Short mmCIF file of C-alpha atoms in Angstrom, two decimals:
data_model
loop_
_atom_site.label_atom_id
_atom_site.label_comp_id
_atom_site.label_asym_id
_atom_site.label_seq_id
_atom_site.Cartn_x
_atom_site.Cartn_y
_atom_site.Cartn_z
CA MET A 1 144.29 29.45 33.39
CA SER A 2 142.72 26.98 35.83
CA ASN A 3 141.36 23.77 34.36
CA GLU A 4 139.88 22.54 37.62
CA GLY A 5 136.76 20.51 36.88
CA GLY A 6 137.32 21.04 33.15
CA VAL A 7 135.84 24.53 33.36
CA ARG A 8 137.36 27.33 31.27
CA HIS A 9 136.64 30.82 32.56
CA GLY A 10 138.04 32.92 29.74
CA PRO A 11 141.21 35.03 29.95
CA THR A 12 142.33 35.20 33.60
CA ALA A 13 144.28 38.13 34.97
CA TRP A 14 146.13 38.17 38.25
CA VAL A 15 146.19 41.70 39.63
CA LEU A 16 148.73 42.54 42.31
CA ALA A 17 148.27 45.57 44.53
CA GLY A 18 150.72 47.85 46.30
CA GLY A 19 151.60 47.98 49.98
CA GLY A 20 155.29 48.39 50.80
CA SER A 21 156.80 45.48 52.69
CA PHE A 22 153.37 43.88 52.87
CA GLY A 23 154.18 42.75 49.34
CA ALA A 24 155.52 39.65 51.10
CA VAL A 25 151.86 38.69 51.73
CA GLN A 26 151.39 38.33 47.98
CA VAL A 27 154.26 35.84 47.77
CA GLY A 28 152.40 33.52 50.13
CA MET A 29 149.26 33.94 48.03
CA LEU A 30 151.22 33.10 44.88
CA GLN A 31 152.63 29.96 46.51
CA ALA A 32 149.17 28.72 47.42
CA LEU A 33 147.56 29.59 44.07
CA VAL A 34 150.31 27.87 42.06
CA ASN A 35 150.23 24.79 44.29
CA TYR A 36 146.46 24.67 43.79
CA GLY A 37 146.91 24.52 40.01
CA GLU A 38 145.95 28.07 39.12
CA ALA A 39 147.76 29.98 36.39
CA PRO A 40 147.18 33.42 34.83
CA ASP A 41 146.87 34.43 31.21
CA LEU A 42 148.18 37.89 32.06
CA VAL A 43 149.69 39.60 35.10
CA ILE A 44 149.10 43.22 36.11
CA GLY A 45 150.98 44.92 38.91
CA SER A 46 151.04 48.30 40.60
CA SER A 47 153.61 49.62 43.09
CA VAL A 48 155.12 46.70 45.03
CA GLY A 49 152.70 44.50 43.10
CA ALA A 50 154.67 45.48 39.98
CA ILE A 51 157.80 44.00 41.55
CA ASN A 52 156.09 40.74 42.49
CA GLY A 53 154.19 40.59 39.22
CA ALA A 54 157.33 41.09 37.15
CA TYR A 55 159.26 38.38 38.99
CA PHE A 56 156.36 35.96 38.91
CA ALA A 57 155.78 36.57 35.18
CA ALA A 58 159.39 35.51 34.54
CA GLN A 59 158.73 31.96 35.77
CA PRO A 60 155.10 31.46 36.79
CA ASP A 61 155.53 28.16 38.67
CA ALA A 62 156.49 26.87 42.11
CA ALA A 63 160.22 27.20 41.46
CA GLY A 64 159.79 30.80 40.34
CA VAL A 65 157.75 31.66 43.43
CA ALA A 66 160.37 30.00 45.63
CA ARG A 67 163.02 32.28 44.12
CA LEU A 68 160.80 35.29 44.72
CA ALA A 69 160.33 34.23 48.35
CA ALA A 70 164.11 33.93 48.79
CA LEU A 71 164.54 37.41 47.37
CA TRP A 72 162.03 38.83 49.82
CA MET A 73 163.61 37.13 52.81
CA GLY A 74 166.96 38.63 51.88
CA LEU A 75 165.60 42.11 51.23
CA ARG A 76 166.58 44.95 53.56
CA ARG A 77 164.84 48.27 54.11
CA SER A 78 168.08 50.09 53.36
CA GLU A 79 168.06 48.63 49.86
CA VAL A 80 164.55 49.83 49.07
CA PHE A 81 164.50 53.12 50.94
CA PRO A 82 168.13 54.22 51.36
CA VAL A 83 167.92 57.23 53.64
CA THR A 84 171.31 58.89 54.25
CA TRP A 85 172.60 62.25 55.39
CA ARG A 86 172.93 63.12 51.70
CA SER A 87 169.27 62.26 51.04
CA LEU A 88 168.20 64.30 54.08
CA ALA A 89 170.17 67.20 52.66
CA ARG A 90 168.31 66.75 49.36
CA LEU A 91 165.03 66.84 51.26
CA ALA A 92 166.05 70.19 52.77
CA ARG A 93 166.41 71.41 49.17
CA ASN A 94 162.82 70.32 48.39
CA ASP A 95 164.00 67.09 46.82
CA PHE A 96 163.14 63.45 47.69
CA VAL A 97 163.67 61.52 50.91
CA ALA A 98 165.44 58.61 49.17
CA ASP A 99 166.72 57.67 45.75
CA SER A 100 165.88 54.63 43.69
CA SER A 101 169.45 53.40 43.19
CA GLY A 102 169.12 50.65 45.80
CA LEU A 103 165.90 49.26 44.37
CA ARG A 104 167.27 49.57 40.82
CA SER A 105 170.29 47.53 41.84
CA VAL A 106 168.08 44.78 43.35
CA LEU A 107 165.94 44.65 40.23
CA GLU A 108 168.85 44.60 37.81
CA ARG A 109 170.59 41.83 39.76
CA HIS A 110 167.63 39.50 39.98
CA LEU A 111 165.09 40.17 37.19
CA PRO A 112 165.97 37.64 34.46
CA TYR A 113 164.77 39.67 31.45
CA ARG A 114 165.26 43.19 30.14
CA ASN A 115 161.98 44.23 28.53
CA ILE A 116 158.42 43.82 29.75
CA GLU A 117 157.45 41.95 26.59
CA ASP A 118 160.13 39.33 27.34
CA ALA A 119 158.24 37.93 30.34
CA ALA A 120 156.97 34.34 30.06
CA VAL A 121 153.41 35.55 30.77
CA PRO A 122 152.06 38.82 29.35
CA LEU A 123 152.92 41.51 31.90
CA HIS A 124 151.45 44.98 32.38
CA ILE A 125 152.79 47.51 34.87
CA VAL A 126 150.64 50.43 36.03
CA ALA A 127 152.00 53.84 36.98
CA THR A 128 150.59 57.36 37.23
CA ASP A 129 151.33 60.36 35.01
CA LEU A 130 152.57 62.94 37.51
CA LEU A 131 151.43 65.94 35.49
CA GLY A 132 148.07 64.64 34.29
CA GLY A 133 147.12 62.27 37.10
CA VAL A 134 145.98 59.59 34.69
CA SER A 135 146.79 55.91 34.90
CA VAL A 136 149.48 54.67 32.50
CA CYS A 137 149.69 50.98 31.56
CA LEU A 138 153.19 49.95 30.50
CA SER A 139 153.24 46.78 28.39
CA HIS A 140 156.57 47.07 26.61
CA GLY A 141 159.99 48.61 27.05
CA PRO A 142 162.58 48.40 29.85
CA ALA A 143 161.08 46.46 32.74
CA VAL A 144 163.23 47.94 35.49
CA ASP A 145 162.35 51.52 34.54
CA ALA A 146 158.65 50.64 34.48
CA ILE A 147 158.81 49.00 37.89
CA LEU A 148 160.70 51.92 39.39
CA ALA A 149 158.07 54.29 37.98
CA SER A 150 155.24 52.22 39.46
CA CYS A 151 157.00 52.23 42.86
CA ALA A 152 157.90 55.95 42.92
CA ILE A 153 156.05 57.00 46.06
CA PRO A 154 155.49 60.78 45.89
CA ALA A 155 158.01 62.82 47.92
CA ILE A 156 159.89 59.64 48.88
CA LEU A 157 161.24 58.32 45.55
CA PRO A 158 161.79 60.41 42.43
CA PRO A 159 159.56 60.11 39.33
CA VAL A 160 160.80 58.18 36.31
CA SER A 161 160.74 59.64 32.83
CA ILE A 162 159.36 57.21 30.23
CA ASP A 163 158.22 58.25 26.75
CA ASN A 164 158.33 61.94 27.69
CA ARG A 165 156.10 61.38 30.72
CA TYR A 166 157.03 61.76 34.37
CA LEU A 167 155.63 58.68 36.08
CA ILE A 168 155.04 58.00 39.78
CA ASP A 169 153.50 55.32 41.99
CA GLY A 170 150.59 53.47 40.45
CA ALA A 171 148.79 53.72 43.82
CA VAL A 172 147.97 57.37 43.08
CA SER A 173 145.63 56.48 40.23
CA GLU A 174 145.15 52.70 39.99
CA ASN A 175 146.67 50.95 42.96
CA THR A 176 144.82 47.71 42.26
CA PRO A 177 144.02 48.11 38.55
CA VAL A 178 141.04 45.79 38.17
CA SER A 179 139.62 48.10 35.50
CA VAL A 180 142.89 47.83 33.58
CA ALA A 181 142.57 44.03 33.62
CA VAL A 182 139.02 44.24 32.27
CA ALA A 183 140.09 46.71 29.56
CA LEU A 184 142.83 44.27 28.52
CA GLY A 185 140.23 41.58 27.93
CA ALA A 186 140.20 39.61 31.18
CA ARG A 187 136.95 37.87 31.94
CA ARG A 188 138.17 36.45 35.22
CA VAL A 189 140.26 38.51 37.64
CA ILE A 190 142.04 37.21 40.71
CA VAL A 191 143.08 40.10 42.93
CA LEU A 192 146.02 39.76 45.32
CA PRO A 193 145.86 42.63 47.86
CA THR A 194 148.44 43.26 50.55
CA GLY A 195 146.12 44.47 53.31
CA PHE A 196 146.94 47.02 56.00
CA ALA A 197 148.08 47.05 59.61
CA CYS A 198 144.70 46.84 61.32
CA SER A 199 145.85 45.99 64.85
CA LEU A 200 148.50 48.59 65.64
CA GLU A 201 148.48 49.73 69.28
CA THR A 202 150.32 52.99 68.62
CA PRO A 203 150.82 55.20 65.53
CA PRO A 204 153.82 54.41 63.30
CA ARG A 205 157.03 56.18 64.25
CA GLY A 206 158.84 58.25 61.64
CA ALA A 207 157.81 60.07 58.47
CA LEU A 208 158.39 57.16 56.08
CA ALA A 209 156.61 54.61 58.27
CA SER A 210 153.66 56.97 58.72
CA ALA A 211 153.46 57.70 55.00
CA LEU A 212 153.54 54.04 54.03
CA HIS A 213 150.91 53.17 56.64
CA ALA A 214 148.65 55.89 55.26
CA ILE A 215 149.20 54.62 51.72
CA THR A 216 148.17 51.08 52.67
CA LEU A 217 144.96 52.45 54.17
CA LEU A 218 144.31 54.36 50.95
CA VAL A 219 145.08 51.24 48.93
CA ALA A 220 142.53 49.17 50.79
CA HIS A 221 139.77 51.78 50.59
CA GLN A 222 140.44 52.36 46.89
CA LEU A 223 140.40 48.65 46.19
CA VAL A 224 137.02 48.15 47.85
CA MET A 225 135.54 50.90 45.70
CA GLU A 226 137.07 49.49 42.53
CA LEU A 227 135.86 45.97 43.26
CA GLU A 228 132.33 47.24 43.73
CA ARG A 229 132.52 49.40 40.59
CA CYS A 230 133.79 46.57 38.37
CA ARG A 231 131.83 43.63 39.79
CA ASP A 232 129.44 43.45 36.82
CA GLN A 233 132.21 43.64 34.20
CA ALA A 234 134.00 40.37 34.94
CA GLU A 235 134.21 37.52 37.42
CA ILE A 236 136.32 39.08 40.17
CA VAL A 237 137.71 37.02 43.05
CA THR A 238 139.76 38.66 45.79
CA VAL A 239 142.18 36.64 47.90
CA PRO A 240 141.71 37.69 51.55
CA PRO A 241 144.72 39.55 52.99
CA LEU A 242 146.09 38.80 56.43
CA CYS A 243 144.01 39.99 59.40
CA PRO A 244 144.87 40.90 62.09
CA LEU A 245 148.12 42.47 60.95
CA SER A 246 150.27 44.52 63.27
CA SER A 247 153.63 44.92 61.51
CA SER A 248 154.65 47.95 59.47
CA PRO A 249 154.74 48.25 55.67
CA TYR A 250 158.12 49.89 56.28
CA ASP A 251 159.52 46.79 58.07
CA PHE A 252 161.06 44.24 55.72
CA SER A 253 162.35 41.96 58.49
CA ALA A 254 159.00 40.16 58.86
CA ALA A 255 158.89 38.93 55.25
CA GLY A 256 159.43 35.25 56.03
CA ALA A 257 156.67 35.14 58.64
CA LEU A 258 154.25 37.04 56.40
CA ILE A 259 154.90 34.69 53.46
CA GLU A 260 154.34 31.57 55.58
CA ARG A 261 151.22 32.88 57.27
CA SER A 262 149.73 34.12 54.00
CA ALA A 263 150.41 30.82 52.21
CA GLU A 264 148.69 28.85 54.97
CA GLN A 265 145.68 31.19 55.08
CA THR A 266 145.30 31.22 51.28
CA GLN A 267 145.51 27.43 51.11
CA ARG A 268 142.67 27.14 53.64
CA TRP A 269 140.64 29.70 51.69
CA LEU A 270 141.17 27.76 48.45
CA SER A 271 140.26 24.42 50.02
CA HIS A 272 136.98 25.94 51.22
CA GLY A 273 135.95 27.11 47.76
CA GLY A 274 137.33 30.64 47.89
CA LEU A 275 137.70 30.88 44.12
CA ASN A 276 133.96 30.47 43.73
CA ARG A 277 133.14 33.49 45.91
CA GLN A 278 133.19 37.04 44.60
CA LYS A 279 132.54 38.96 47.82
CA VAL A 280 134.86 41.69 49.06
CA PRO A 281 136.93 40.32 51.98
CA SER A 282 136.00 41.96 55.27
CA ALA A 283 139.74 42.42 56.02
CA LEU A 284 139.86 45.08 53.29
CA ARG A 285 137.11 47.21 54.82
CA ALA A 286 137.78 49.75 57.57
CA HIS A 287 137.79 48.00 60.96
CA LEU A 288 139.43 47.90 64.37
CA HIS A 289 140.52 45.10 66.72
#
């Protein structure tokens, strides 16, 4: 919780959205927020925000963020979305484009705790019940399984069974779960969106790239609606995402550049009193360049 100026705001939640490889943008935001002296009382993540939130909650300081940045800069698309001839054969049998073994391996190698409740800061991971369509907030139990469930993009990655429920990507129901943060008692919410590619010159190439681009558009539109719906329930501050942005949420090779650019932009925003403004960033609204 920030103590800047001696002001206490009440329980502060950091809410991390989804967005494929644009999750690197959140790492830059985390760097700037931590360097500015901000700290959360609880962390809530959905989709790729569940990955970043889980790693940050393990060590919520500059050193922890530095390790998360190093992980992102070493991440390869083939680890997250391993598409092989075998997976294409599965797709022909009405199965999934990829499997989650690569992402599971990354998580198990690097996440320094086993269960969600073992995180240094209270952590909550949001997924979607595939059969009922309702949002599911996971606050205990195996962390890797919960993260995989929250990241299970429909038709691309398989659902994860937890407590007799088939769970898929949190983006389907609560991509940026501000309402979950409020329900958990947060009175101040700092939202870390990933943004979307707003300055593409041509459509994305390939089924996975097109699907992820469409999801990031959905994420942004859904977030704007949720911010407006919840604005009277808590103090809600949204860190502006990068704009213009022309890379693909399917391209993990730009992580280093996205982290650096996001950290610099967020630092400028903080130095100009960004935490005192509750408006919805224009970069989240539909626009063209």
